Amino acid sequence: MPINYFLILSAFLFCAGAYGVLARRNSVLVLMSIELMLNAVNLNLVAFSTQVQNVSGQVFALFVITIAAAEVGIGLAIVLLIYRNLRSPDLDRVEQLKG
Amino acid sequence: MLDNVWIIPLIMAVSYLLILFFGRRLPKKGAEIGIVAIGASFILACITAVQWIDKVEGAVGKEGGGHSGLAALGHSVVAAATGAPEIEPVVNGFTWWQNNRVEFVVGSRVDGLVVMMLFVVTLISLLVHVYSTAYMHEDRRFTHYYAALSLFSASMLLLVISANLLQLLVGWELVGLCSFMLIGHWWEEKPNSDAALKAFLTTRTGDVGLMCGVIIVFFAANSFDISVINEYALSPEANHGLLQWASIALMFAIMGKSGQFFLHTWLPDAMAGPTPVSALIHAATMVVAGVYLGLRLYPVFWEGFSIHAGGMNMMAIIGGVTILIGAALAFVQNDIKKVLAYSTISQLGYMVMALGVGAWLGAAFHLFTHAFFKACLFLGAGSISHSATHHSFDMREMGGLRKPMPITFWTFLIGTVALAGIFPFAGFWSKDEILATADQGDFQVFMIVGLVGAAMTAAYMTRCVYLTFFGKYRGHHHPHESTPAITVPLVVLAVLSLVAGLIQSAPFEIKKFQEWFEQVGGLPEEMIVPKFDYGLAAISVSLATLAIGFAAFFFFRREERGALKGLTERNKLAHAGYRFLEKKYYLDDLYEGVIVSSVKGPIARASYWFNMHVIDGVVNGVGRGAARLGRWTYDVFDQDLVDGAVNDIGRETAMAGGGMTKLQSGRLQRYALLLLASVGIIGLAVYIVNIA
Amino acid sequence: MWEQEVAFWIIAVAMALAAIGVVRSDNVVHAALYLVVVLAGSAAQYILLLAEFVAWVQVLIYIGAIVVLFLFGIMLTRAPMREESGKLDNDQRLASAVVSLFLFGVLTVFLVDAFQGDEVKFSDDLVKLGSSANVGESIFREYVIPFEVVSMLLLAALVGAVALARKD
């Protein structure tokens, strides 16, 4: 089975996630899109791990999953903070960096 | 101790945490922890030094006894010249992690240079810790201050003992951070926090060079280990081109950290920090980290800049230029700490120039002696501001302090004389070592630069001493001698400034410094060991004496009558020169005024112009044309309709023009969009370049 | 062999459609459910790749824990369950689509260029490779320090999340 099947599927998931990060207004949805991107990375890691028959890639995928969990925790805390300060979960209200 | 030298930075790191967490609750607010820790470190450093010296002497003894077996270990000309066999550095470490074929090691390395640095850093740090108990008495953030001092000592020691470049990089960044924290210690005042930022960002510019240098060196030698790199650089299969680029990149790091021209502007501003900090960080230890890097990786520079070929190279030129501009700038400062700061720049220039002309030993030795007398001068300046002028460093408010502050005066004077390089003080020996090597190598130009620099140093220090200690007191306080916590460190440093040079005094047949501390494992074999040159020594001393006499004449006799002031005001050329120096060669103006505003100004102006002329023009033009059209066809079209169209067109145009400003929307997702688009474009470009 | 290819394509198409669902849905809760489909699809792909342990961890942590966290987040921010079309997106939708497609194109070109002809070969040995025993051994032998570091990171994230979200 060509490894490219998995890699291109992963690339598609990554770009879909990127689109979500760029185009979504609701911050929870943005976080979900980030999860999509991380998941795409995991798919790559596992596919390569199987191809080269080395378990390291799978261990890395486990680490990524763990860190994704931490990221969601922190991310949702930040979303809550935004919500509390701006009364809205919308990211385009956050523009204090405006030049 | 040679194997367990890592304990020394560890003590300081633990001390940092202890002070941070428990310092406030202790009777002395944490100072006691810091002093005990640094005292212990100092003792351990001394033990390390003694064991190292024992090892060296032992080897020499065996050599003298006819056992030539050890001589086979070292076959360098340097070692042979001193009759000592080469001692291998003691390297310890463990693999932190491993990636395929690259090992990342954490470890310590003990050799002559490290032992010398350990001694200097712990000693000055100890004295500064003691001194600060009086100087920083009842400061707002006393505990924080001591915590930062401990952290600084820990990072500096980590930098010194690291056996590989990655660890060195970590220490390097940490000392930069501590420097930032301590310069901005009184951050409530805007200039202080500005100075801290400036120091941080300027040295960071150089740090990019260090990072690039480390990466290039890694690709050349395939290792981060200092011994391996040095061995590689000296081996015949070394890639000269790569080493050249590595040296240039590392040179940037040295310029940033050691305040070399043209990244030197942060160092005078860094004087905004507390004076003991200036003495420790910005005179004796952190700023010499750059020079230390040069000493550590000397074979890389040796090959990269082709130092053995003689003539000119980037390192020597930058060092030489720095000597002269630093010394010239020191003339026009009214702030005593600024005088000392520019003097430090100039002296660091000596060390870098020494590296550039092949005087490894001279650079190391000057680093050693400079630490003592410059720390002595800085602490002396601190003593004055603490006890005489109420935290002012303006020399116009000093004067006549010789009588009320005898200890400060005498120690400051000894420091000055040592800095000026008068026989037999410390500065004389180290400066002479550098000049003799420059002369006997093929670097006569730089020897002359060094001599001129020495004369200028003597002159500006005379001016400084005159303004501070002679004449009439011009301040409005009651000067008195400082407390023992301040004077004792001064005396210790003054004694060291007096005698430290004698351990490498060729006329007396003492070459202990070379014997003990040049054992670093793998220096270039063709390095020149200078012979003591009485003529050169006489020239340099008499030049310095002449300069002192000339300056003294100028200040003692003429300035009281206002002659100097008259000169710069009467003579246009002299005045222009004075202005030029006073403005620090307009370098700050160049950085802030020209470069920053040339980036900021024209873009802003261009957008403004675009707004005013193009957009408004279009809007107005369209509006005017449409209005005419509207009037023309008033009867045909409804006025509202035309107006509406005009307004719409205007708004559309304005929005199109605003498209440019939309780039700085402050919105995260807009930035992310640009980022991803750029990633795609760059990726595509790389791909196209690769298949083409 | 062909069974695996067929399975791959079925799962892949489902995942791709669900991924589009996540980023295009007008309903926040639906988006979360689409995310579940994508994550479950990934788990299925892992099984296809004989990475058994990772697949179960994926199910347990991603689907079990993270999605639940998301649902909590949706509730706590009182995101409207249903919005009229496009309200959940911002004004750079078109540009985002262009950039994402462009990126996808570039990535595809790269991948095809770099990995053309590389095959994943399945064999019975591979089953052992992804077993929990083997993965566990690797974690606690080769990667024990990163493992400990990650545990510190989780602790820090925990503390950070509490510190951020706490009402003062």
CSV table of C-alpha atoms in Angstrom, one decimal, chain A residues 18 21-22 24 30 91-92 94-95 97-99, chain B residues 661 664-669 671-674 676:
chain,number,residue,atom,x,y,z
A,18,ALA,CA,-5.8,25.3,8.7
A,21,VAL,CA,-8.2,28.1,12.1
A,22,LEU,CA,-8.2,30.9,9.6
A,24,ARG,CA,-13.7,30.4,12.0
A,30,VAL,CA,-10.8,27.3,16.1
A,91,LEU,CA,-11.9,35.8,18.0
A,92,ASP,CA,-12.3,38.9,15.7
A,94,VAL,CA,-9.6,40.3,20.0
A,95,GLU,CA,-7.7,43.0,18.2
A,97,LEU,CA,-2.6,44.3,18.7
A,98,LYS,CA,-4.1,46.6,16.0
A,99,GLY,CA,-1.3,48.7,14.4
B,661,THR,CA,-3.6,49.2,6.6
B,664,GLN,CA,-1.9,45.5,10.6
B,665,SER,CA,-5.3,44.5,11.7
B,666,GLY,CA,-4.3,43.3,15.2
B,667,ARG,CA,-6.3,40.2,14.4
B,668,LEU,CA,-4.7,36.9,15.1
B,669,GLN,CA,-6.3,35.1,12.2
B,671,TYR,CA,-1.7,37.2,10.8
B,672,ALA,CA,-2.1,33.4,10.7
B,673,LEU,CA,-3.4,33.7,7.1
B,674,LEU,CA,-0.4,35.7,6.0
B,676,LEU,CA,0.4,30.1,6.2
